[in-house]
Amino acid sequence: MKLYSTLDRGVVQVKPLVKGRISMYSCGPTVYFRMHIGNIRAYVNWDILHKAFLYLGYDVKRVMNLTDVGHMTDDTDFGEDKIEKSASSEGVTPREIANQYIRTVLEDFSRMNILSPSGESIDLKLEIGKVKEYGFLRATEYIPEMIEMIQKIEGNGCTYETEQAVYFDVSKISDYTIFTGQSLDEKTEGARDEVNVDPGKRHPADFVLWMKRVGKYENHTMHWKSPWGDGFPGWHIECSAMSIDALGKEFDIHTGGIDHIPIHHPNERAQNIGAMGRSVVSYWIHNEWVVMGDDMKMSKSGGSSVVLDDIVDMGFDFLDLRYLFVSVNYHIKINFSKKALHGARNSRLALVSRLRELKNEADGEGELIHEYVERFKECLDDSLNISKVLALINEMIKSDKKAEDVLVTIYDFDKVLSLDLEASVEDVGLDIPEEILKLVERREEARRGKDFELADSIRGQIGDMGYMVVDSADGFNIEKI
Ligand SMILES: [Zn+2]
């Protein structure tokens, strides 16, 4: 498979360390808040990547962290621990906060048809204590591994200790800034405050491996004994220690959001080199953001806190959101708006309606159409070119292949897309005939061309057929009269 590798600054052919096997680590959520749709997009992307590898016949070993200690507000070393801050404001323990939000992660994964990192459907009855069996690794369960890794880094001369913390000395890694190509001197902005907090810190880009329970953190609730005194780990060491523990001294793919390119991932890579003498990860793959479109900017905190419940409140199905995410390559920004969601819903329902027609035409059990399966694999292979997959599906529907074969083949593709196509075809509540959808499309064209007379007459025609187009500021819905 080809993927966009951030360090190679381009699309490269992924060569697994072991033929036919992929080892993959995904940076997971810090569990102190309900994930917004930008977070969720990342997990949908990596779910598609995971399923694509499975479809292409690879064995996949994958894990994801759940950060429940050490992640500071504002990503600075001397902020407040996000979990502890949230726990004290809600009057509960850090563990309770983490458990509460791990539960919401499982719920959101399940709603969006995202598999667990181990490749299983999420069972909402899953006990929180058992998440590790499903590939979710909790940071607080890996403290000994983190301490051991810091000791290795220390043994290799890449650390220094102050009264407040143990730091990674980034000057020891010659290509520390390889992700961004910046020089180290440019990395000083915003870091002045931290130097003020700890006068022993040598360079603003140095980062905490172990924070001591002194000064500002004297009363930090979560703390463990270590060779450097009582304290807690820095955020970055968590991912390095857990990924190496679970996947070994070398593994294939490390995924994360583009927001990790300037700090978190250079730090993880530096730790890996500092401890193991090698960079450990073959390919760093990053997903782009979800940006809020014009019609979303008025909502709470500029829209960046849209969560799945808001999708339902806006009258959409989770599958509409999954369709929207699936239709855009992971490496491209998504402009999220109600209009975009309407578009995704209409495309999804149009697809379901075409599949339903095929089902009515179908005669007996179908077979996979190998020619199309091969082309589907080529699309996946081509850096997860999913928009090409949607075009391929349309082409197949219009082809002269047998309806039952087309149907079976599309359901097979849905193992990767996870749009519940078969279940939706069976769900008659969604039934909107193809003719209606075509008329709606023509009406939209007329409106765009400002031919309102034609648009109105098509609307009348649609009404005569028992359907109604309900316009709103951000799109339209089709409803049965
Ligand atoms: Zn990470």
Coordinates of C-alpha atoms and ligand atoms in Angstrom, one line a residue:
M1 CA 0.0 0.0 0.0
K2 CA 1.1 3.5 -0.7
L3 CA 0.6 6.2 2.0
Y4 CA 1.6 9.8 2.6
S5 CA 4.6 9.6 4.9
T6 CA 5.3 12.8 6.7
L7 CA 9.0 12.3 7.1
D8 CA 9.4 11.3 3.4
R9 CA 7.2 14.4 2.5
G10 CA 5.4 12.4 -0.1
V11 CA 3.5 9.2 -1.0
V12 CA 5.7 6.1 -0.5
Q13 CA 5.3 2.4 -0.9
V14 CA 4.8 0.9 2.6
K15 CA 7.2 -2.0 3.0
P16 CA 6.3 -4.0 6.2
L17 CA 9.1 -5.2 8.4
V18 CA 7.6 -8.7 8.2
K19 CA 6.0 -9.7 4.9
G20 CA 2.2 -9.8 5.1
R21 CA 2.1 -8.2 8.6
I22 CA 1.5 -4.7 9.7
S23 CA 2.2 -3.3 13.1
M24 CA 0.6 0.0 13.8
Y25 CA 0.3 2.4 16.8
S26 CA -2.3 5.2 16.8
C27 CA -2.0 8.1 19.1
G28 CA -5.3 8.0 21.1
P29 CA -7.3 10.4 23.1
T30 CA -6.6 12.0 26.5
V31 CA -9.7 10.8 28.4
Y32 CA -11.0 13.9 30.1
F33 CA -13.6 15.2 27.6
R34 CA -16.0 14.0 25.0
M35 CA -14.3 13.7 21.7
H36 CA -15.3 16.3 19.0
I37 CA -15.8 15.3 15.4
G38 CA -12.3 16.4 14.6
N39 CA -10.9 13.8 17.0
I40 CA -13.4 11.2 15.6
R41 CA -12.3 11.8 12.1
A42 CA -8.8 10.6 12.9
Y43 CA -10.2 7.4 14.3
V44 CA -12.4 6.9 11.3
N45 CA -9.4 7.3 9.1
W46 CA -7.3 4.8 10.9
D47 CA -10.2 2.4 11.1
I48 CA -10.4 2.6 7.3
L49 CA -6.6 2.1 7.1
H50 CA -6.8 -0.9 9.5
K51 CA -9.7 -2.4 7.5
A52 CA -8.0 -1.8 4.2
F53 CA -4.9 -3.7 5.3
L54 CA -7.2 -6.6 6.5
Y55 CA -9.0 -6.5 3.1
L56 CA -5.7 -6.6 1.3
G57 CA -4.8 -9.8 3.2
Y58 CA -2.4 -8.5 5.9
D59 CA -2.3 -9.5 9.5
V60 CA -2.7 -6.3 11.5
K61 CA -1.4 -5.8 15.0
R62 CA -2.5 -2.5 16.3
V63 CA -2.7 -0.7 19.6
M64 CA -3.9 2.8 20.7
N65 CA -3.1 4.7 23.9
L66 CA -5.6 6.2 26.3
T67 CA -3.8 9.0 28.1
D68 CA -5.0 9.2 31.7
V69 CA -2.0 11.1 33.3
G70 CA 0.6 13.6 32.4
H71 CA -1.0 15.5 29.4
M72 CA -0.7 19.1 30.3
T73 CA -3.1 21.9 29.3
D74 CA -1.7 24.0 26.3
D75 CA 0.8 21.2 25.6
T76 CA 3.4 22.9 27.8
D77 CA 5.4 21.1 30.4
F78 CA 4.2 23.2 33.2
G79 CA 0.5 23.5 32.6
E80 CA -2.1 21.7 34.6
D81 CA -2.6 17.9 34.2
K82 CA -5.8 17.8 32.0
I83 CA -7.2 14.8 33.9
E84 CA -6.5 16.2 37.3
K85 CA -8.0 19.6 36.4
S86 CA -11.1 17.9 35.1
A87 CA -11.3 15.6 38.2
S88 CA -11.1 18.5 40.6
S89 CA -13.6 20.6 38.8
E90 CA -16.1 17.7 38.8
G91 CA -15.3 16.7 42.3
V92 CA -14.2 13.1 41.5
T93 CA -10.9 11.2 41.3
P94 CA -8.7 11.2 38.2
R95 CA -9.5 7.5 37.8
E96 CA -13.2 8.2 37.8
I97 CA -12.8 10.9 35.2
A98 CA -10.7 8.7 33.0
N99 CA -13.1 5.8 33.3
Q100 CA -16.1 8.0 32.5
Y101 CA -14.5 9.3 29.3
I102 CA -13.1 6.0 28.2
R103 CA -16.7 4.9 28.3
T104 CA -17.6 7.8 25.9
V105 CA -14.7 6.8 23.6
L106 CA -16.2 3.3 23.4
E107 CA -19.6 4.7 22.7
D108 CA -18.4 7.1 20.0
F109 CA -16.4 4.3 18.3
S110 CA -19.4 2.0 18.3
R111 CA -21.7 4.7 16.9
M112 CA -19.3 5.4 14.1
N113 CA -18.6 1.7 13.2
I114 CA -15.0 2.0 14.3
L115 CA -13.4 -1.2 15.4
S116 CA -11.3 -1.6 18.5
P117 CA -7.6 -1.3 17.9
S118 CA -7.5 -5.1 18.1
G119 CA -9.9 -5.3 15.2
E120 CA -13.2 -6.2 17.0
S121 CA -16.6 -4.5 17.1
I122 CA -16.9 -2.5 20.2
D123 CA -19.2 -4.1 22.8
L124 CA -20.7 -1.4 24.9
K125 CA -20.9 -3.8 27.8
L126 CA -17.1 -4.1 27.8
E127 CA -15.7 -3.7 31.3
I128 CA -13.4 -0.7 31.5
G129 CA -10.8 -2.9 33.3
K130 CA -10.6 -5.1 30.2
V131 CA -9.9 -2.4 27.5
K132 CA -6.3 -3.6 27.2
E133 CA -7.5 -6.9 25.7
Y134 CA -9.0 -4.8 22.9
G135 CA -5.7 -2.9 22.1
F136 CA -6.5 0.2 24.2
L137 CA -3.5 0.9 26.4
R138 CA -3.9 3.0 29.5
A139 CA -0.9 5.2 30.4
T140 CA -1.3 4.6 34.1
E141 CA -0.8 0.9 33.6
Y142 CA 2.6 1.4 32.0
I143 CA 4.5 3.4 34.6
P144 CA 7.2 0.7 35.1
E145 CA 7.8 0.5 31.4
M146 CA 8.1 4.3 31.2
I147 CA 10.6 4.5 34.1
E148 CA 12.7 1.8 32.4
M149 CA 12.7 3.7 29.2
I150 CA 13.7 6.9 30.9
Q151 CA 16.5 5.0 32.5
K152 CA 17.7 3.8 29.1
I153 CA 17.6 7.3 27.8
E154 CA 19.5 8.5 30.8
G155 CA 22.1 5.7 30.4
N156 CA 22.7 6.9 26.8
G157 CA 23.4 10.4 28.1
C158 CA 20.3 12.1 26.6
T159 CA 18.8 13.5 29.8
Y160 CA 19.5 16.0 32.6
E161 CA 17.9 16.5 35.9
T162 CA 16.8 19.6 37.6
E163 CA 15.1 20.1 41.0
Q164 CA 11.8 19.9 39.3
A165 CA 12.1 17.4 36.5
V166 CA 14.1 15.0 34.3
Y167 CA 14.4 16.5 30.8
F168 CA 15.2 15.0 27.4
D169 CA 18.1 17.0 26.0
V170 CA 17.1 17.5 22.4
S171 CA 20.5 18.7 21.4
K172 CA 21.6 15.1 21.6
I173 CA 19.5 14.2 18.6
S174 CA 21.1 15.6 15.5
D175 CA 17.9 15.5 13.3
Y176 CA 15.4 16.3 16.1
T177 CA 13.6 18.8 13.9
I178 CA 13.3 16.4 10.9
F179 CA 9.4 16.6 11.0
T180 CA 9.2 20.3 10.4
G181 CA 12.6 21.1 8.9
Q182 CA 12.8 24.1 11.3
S183 CA 16.1 24.9 13.0
L184 CA 16.1 24.3 16.7
D185 CA 16.5 28.0 17.4
E186 CA 13.2 28.7 15.8
K187 CA 11.5 26.4 18.4
T188 CA 11.7 28.9 21.2
E189 CA 8.4 30.8 20.8
G190 CA 5.9 30.3 23.5
A191 CA 8.4 28.4 25.7
R192 CA 9.7 31.3 27.7
D193 CA 7.2 30.9 30.5
E194 CA 8.5 27.3 31.1
V195 CA 12.0 28.5 31.4
N196 CA 10.8 30.9 34.0
V197 CA 9.1 28.1 35.9
D198 CA 12.2 25.9 35.9
P199 CA 15.4 27.9 35.7
G200 CA 17.4 24.7 35.3
K201 CA 15.8 23.9 31.9
R202 CA 18.5 24.4 29.3
H203 CA 16.7 24.7 26.0
P204 CA 13.0 25.6 25.4
A205 CA 12.6 22.5 23.2
D206 CA 13.8 20.2 25.9
F207 CA 10.8 18.3 27.4
V208 CA 9.9 16.6 30.6
L209 CA 10.3 12.8 30.9
W210 CA 9.6 12.7 34.6
M211 CA 7.9 15.5 36.6
K212 CA 8.8 15.5 40.3
R213 CA 6.1 16.0 42.9
V214 CA 7.5 19.3 44.1
G215 CA 6.6 23.0 43.7
K216 CA 3.6 23.5 41.6
Y217 CA 2.9 19.7 41.6
E218 CA 3.4 19.1 45.3
N219 CA -0.2 18.0 45.6
H220 CA -0.5 16.1 42.3
T221 CA -2.9 13.3 43.1
M222 CA -1.5 10.7 40.7
H223 CA 2.1 9.9 41.6
W224 CA 4.6 7.0 41.6
K225 CA 8.0 6.3 43.0
S226 CA 10.9 6.5 40.6
P227 CA 14.7 6.8 40.7
W228 CA 14.3 10.5 40.4
G229 CA 11.8 10.8 43.3
D230 CA 8.1 10.7 43.6
G231 CA 6.3 12.1 40.6
F232 CA 4.6 11.3 37.3
P233 CA 5.6 10.8 33.7
G234 CA 5.6 13.4 30.9
W235 CA 3.0 12.9 28.2
H236 CA 5.4 12.0 25.3
I237 CA 7.2 9.1 27.1
E238 CA 3.8 7.3 27.4
C239 CA 3.5 6.8 23.7
S240 CA 7.1 5.7 23.2
A241 CA 7.0 3.2 26.1
M242 CA 3.7 1.7 25.3
S243 CA 4.2 1.4 21.5
I244 CA 7.6 -0.3 22.0
D245 CA 6.2 -2.6 24.7
A246 CA 3.3 -3.7 22.6
L247 CA 4.8 -3.7 19.1
G248 CA 8.6 -4.2 19.6
K249 CA 11.8 -2.4 18.9
E250 CA 10.7 -1.6 15.4
F251 CA 7.2 -1.3 14.0
D252 CA 5.7 -0.2 10.7
I253 CA 3.2 2.7 11.1
H254 CA 2.5 5.4 13.7
T255 CA -0.6 7.5 13.1
G256 CA -1.7 10.8 14.6
G257 CA -3.2 14.1 13.8
I258 CA -1.2 16.8 12.0
D259 CA -1.2 18.8 15.3
H260 CA 1.4 16.2 16.5
I261 CA 3.9 17.1 13.8
P262 CA 5.6 20.0 15.5
I263 CA 6.1 18.6 19.1
H264 CA 4.6 15.3 20.2
H265 CA 5.9 13.1 17.4
P266 CA 9.4 14.7 17.2
N267 CA 9.6 14.1 21.0
E268 CA 8.4 10.5 20.6
R269 CA 11.0 9.9 17.9
A270 CA 13.8 11.5 20.0
Q271 CA 12.9 9.3 22.9
N272 CA 13.0 6.2 20.7
I273 CA 16.4 7.1 19.4
G274 CA 17.6 8.1 22.9
A275 CA 16.5 4.7 24.4
M276 CA 16.9 2.2 21.5
G277 CA 19.5 3.9 19.3
R278 CA 17.2 3.7 16.4
S279 CA 14.1 5.6 15.2
V280 CA 11.8 2.5 15.7
V281 CA 8.9 3.7 13.5
S282 CA 9.1 3.2 9.7
Y283 CA 6.3 5.5 8.6
W284 CA 4.6 8.4 10.4
I285 CA 1.2 9.0 8.9
H286 CA -0.9 12.1 9.8
N287 CA -4.5 13.0 9.2
E288 CA -5.7 16.4 8.3
W289 CA -8.2 18.4 10.4
V290 CA -11.9 19.0 10.2
V291 CA -12.4 22.8 9.7
M292 CA -15.7 24.4 10.4
G293 CA -17.6 25.8 7.4
D294 CA -19.4 29.1 7.4
D295 CA -22.7 27.8 8.7
M296 CA -21.1 26.2 11.7
K297 CA -19.0 29.1 12.9
M298 CA -21.8 30.6 15.0
S299 CA -22.1 27.5 17.1
K300 CA -20.4 26.9 20.5
S301 CA -16.7 27.7 20.7
G302 CA -16.5 28.3 17.0
G303 CA -17.9 24.8 16.3
S304 CA -14.7 23.0 17.3
S305 CA -16.7 21.2 20.0
V306 CA -19.3 19.6 17.8
V307 CA -19.8 16.1 19.3
L308 CA -21.8 13.1 18.0
D309 CA -24.9 14.1 19.9
D310 CA -25.0 17.4 18.0
I311 CA -25.1 15.4 14.8
V312 CA -28.2 13.7 16.0
D313 CA -29.7 17.0 17.2
M314 CA -29.1 18.4 13.7
G315 CA -31.3 15.6 12.4
F316 CA -28.6 13.4 10.9
D317 CA -27.5 9.8 11.2
F318 CA -24.0 8.8 12.3
L319 CA -23.7 7.1 9.0
D320 CA -24.0 10.5 7.2
L321 CA -21.0 11.7 9.1
R322 CA -19.1 8.5 8.4
Y323 CA -20.0 8.9 4.7
L324 CA -18.7 12.5 4.8
F325 CA -15.4 11.3 6.4
V326 CA -15.1 8.3 4.1
S327 CA -15.5 10.4 1.0
V328 CA -12.4 12.6 1.7
N329 CA -8.9 11.3 1.8
Y330 CA -7.2 11.4 5.2
H331 CA -4.6 13.7 3.9
I332 CA -7.1 16.4 2.9
K333 CA -8.9 18.9 5.1
I334 CA -12.6 18.5 5.6
N335 CA -14.8 21.5 5.6
F336 CA -17.5 20.6 8.0
S337 CA -20.9 22.2 7.5
K338 CA -24.6 21.3 7.6
K339 CA -24.5 21.7 3.9
A340 CA -21.7 19.1 3.6
L341 CA -23.6 16.8 5.9
H342 CA -26.8 17.2 3.8
G343 CA -24.7 16.4 0.7
A344 CA -23.3 13.3 2.4
R345 CA -26.7 12.1 3.5
N346 CA -28.3 12.6 0.1
S347 CA -25.4 10.7 -1.6
R348 CA -25.7 7.9 0.9
L349 CA -29.4 7.6 0.6
A350 CA -29.1 7.7 -3.2
L351 CA -26.6 4.9 -3.0
V352 CA -28.9 2.9 -0.7
S353 CA -31.8 3.5 -3.0
R354 CA -29.9 2.2 -6.1
L355 CA -28.8 -0.8 -4.1
R356 CA -32.4 -1.5 -3.2
E357 CA -33.4 -1.5 -6.9
L358 CA -30.5 -3.9 -7.5
K359 CA -31.9 -6.1 -4.8
N360 CA -35.3 -6.2 -6.4
E361 CA -33.7 -7.1 -9.7
A362 CA -31.4 -9.7 -8.2
D363 CA -31.8 -13.3 -9.0
G364 CA -30.4 -15.7 -6.4
E365 CA -27.0 -15.6 -4.7
G366 CA -24.4 -13.4 -6.3
E367 CA -20.7 -13.8 -6.7
L368 CA -17.9 -11.3 -6.3
I369 CA -16.9 -9.6 -9.5
H370 CA -13.2 -10.1 -9.5
E371 CA -12.4 -7.3 -12.0
Y372 CA -14.0 -4.8 -9.6
V373 CA -12.5 -6.3 -6.5
E374 CA -9.1 -5.8 -8.1
R375 CA -9.9 -2.2 -8.9
F376 CA -11.1 -1.7 -5.4
K377 CA -7.8 -3.0 -4.0
E378 CA -5.9 -0.7 -6.3
C379 CA -7.9 2.3 -4.9
L380 CA -7.0 1.2 -1.3
D381 CA -3.4 0.7 -2.4
D382 CA -3.3 4.2 -3.8
S383 CA -3.1 6.0 -0.4
L384 CA -6.7 5.1 0.5
N385 CA -8.2 6.8 -2.5
I386 CA -11.7 6.4 -1.2
S387 CA -13.3 9.0 -3.4
K388 CA -12.3 6.8 -6.4
V389 CA -14.0 3.9 -4.6
L390 CA -17.3 5.8 -4.6
A391 CA -16.9 6.5 -8.3
L392 CA -16.1 2.8 -8.8
I393 CA -19.3 1.8 -7.0
N394 CA -21.3 4.1 -9.3
E395 CA -19.7 2.7 -12.3
M396 CA -20.4 -0.9 -11.2
I397 CA -24.1 -0.1 -10.6
K398 CA -24.4 1.4 -14.1
S399 CA -22.5 -1.6 -15.7
D400 CA -24.2 -4.5 -17.3
K401 CA -23.0 -6.9 -14.6
K402 CA -25.7 -9.1 -12.9
A403 CA -27.5 -7.2 -10.1
E404 CA -26.9 -10.0 -7.6
D405 CA -23.1 -9.9 -8.3
V406 CA -22.9 -6.1 -8.1
L407 CA -24.7 -6.2 -4.8
V408 CA -22.5 -8.8 -3.3
T409 CA -19.4 -7.0 -4.4
I410 CA -20.5 -3.7 -3.0
Y411 CA -21.3 -5.3 0.3
D412 CA -17.8 -6.8 0.3
F413 CA -16.3 -3.3 -0.2
D414 CA -18.4 -2.2 2.8
K415 CA -16.1 -4.3 5.0
V416 CA -13.8 -1.3 4.6
L417 CA -16.2 1.6 4.2
S418 CA -18.5 0.4 7.1
L419 CA -21.5 2.3 5.9
D420 CA -24.0 -0.4 7.0
L421 CA -25.1 -0.7 3.3
E422 CA -26.8 -4.1 3.6
A423 CA -28.6 -3.1 6.8
S424 CA -29.7 0.2 5.2
V425 CA -31.0 -1.6 2.1
E426 CA -33.2 -3.8 4.4
D427 CA -34.4 -0.7 6.3
V428 CA -37.5 0.3 4.3
G429 CA -37.9 3.5 6.3
L430 CA -35.2 5.0 4.1
D431 CA -36.9 4.3 0.9
I432 CA -36.7 7.2 -1.6
P433 CA -37.0 6.1 -5.2
E434 CA -34.2 6.8 -7.7
E435 CA -36.6 8.8 -9.9
I436 CA -37.3 11.2 -7.0
L437 CA -33.6 11.6 -6.3
K438 CA -32.9 12.3 -10.0
L439 CA -35.7 15.0 -10.0
V440 CA -34.2 16.5 -6.8
E441 CA -30.8 16.6 -8.5
R442 CA -32.4 18.4 -11.6
R443 CA -34.2 20.8 -9.3
E444 CA -30.9 21.7 -7.6
E445 CA -29.2 22.3 -10.9
A446 CA -32.1 24.6 -12.0
R447 CA -31.7 26.5 -8.7
R448 CA -28.0 26.8 -9.1
G449 CA -28.7 28.1 -12.7
K450 CA -31.2 30.6 -11.1
D451 CA -34.0 29.1 -13.3
F452 CA -36.5 29.2 -10.5
E453 CA -39.5 28.6 -12.7
L454 CA -38.1 25.2 -13.7
A455 CA -37.1 24.5 -10.1
D456 CA -40.7 25.2 -9.0
S457 CA -42.2 23.0 -11.7
I458 CA -39.9 20.1 -10.7
R459 CA -40.9 20.6 -7.1
G460 CA -44.5 20.2 -8.2
Q461 CA -43.7 17.1 -10.1
I462 CA -42.0 15.6 -7.0
G463 CA -45.0 16.5 -4.9
D464 CA -47.3 14.8 -7.4
M465 CA -45.2 11.6 -6.8
G466 CA -45.8 11.8 -3.1
Y467 CA -42.6 13.4 -1.9
M468 CA -41.7 16.8 -0.6
V469 CA -38.5 18.8 -0.7
V470 CA -38.0 20.8 2.4
D471 CA -35.5 23.6 2.0
S472 CA -33.6 25.1 4.8
A473 CA -30.8 27.6 5.1
D474 CA -28.2 24.9 4.7
G475 CA -29.6 22.5 2.2
F476 CA -32.7 20.3 1.9
N477 CA -34.4 17.1 3.0
I478 CA -36.6 14.8 1.1
E479 CA -39.7 13.7 3.0
K480 CA -42.6 11.4 2.1
I481 CA -45.9 13.3 2.2
Ligands
ZN1 ZN 1.2 9.8 21.0

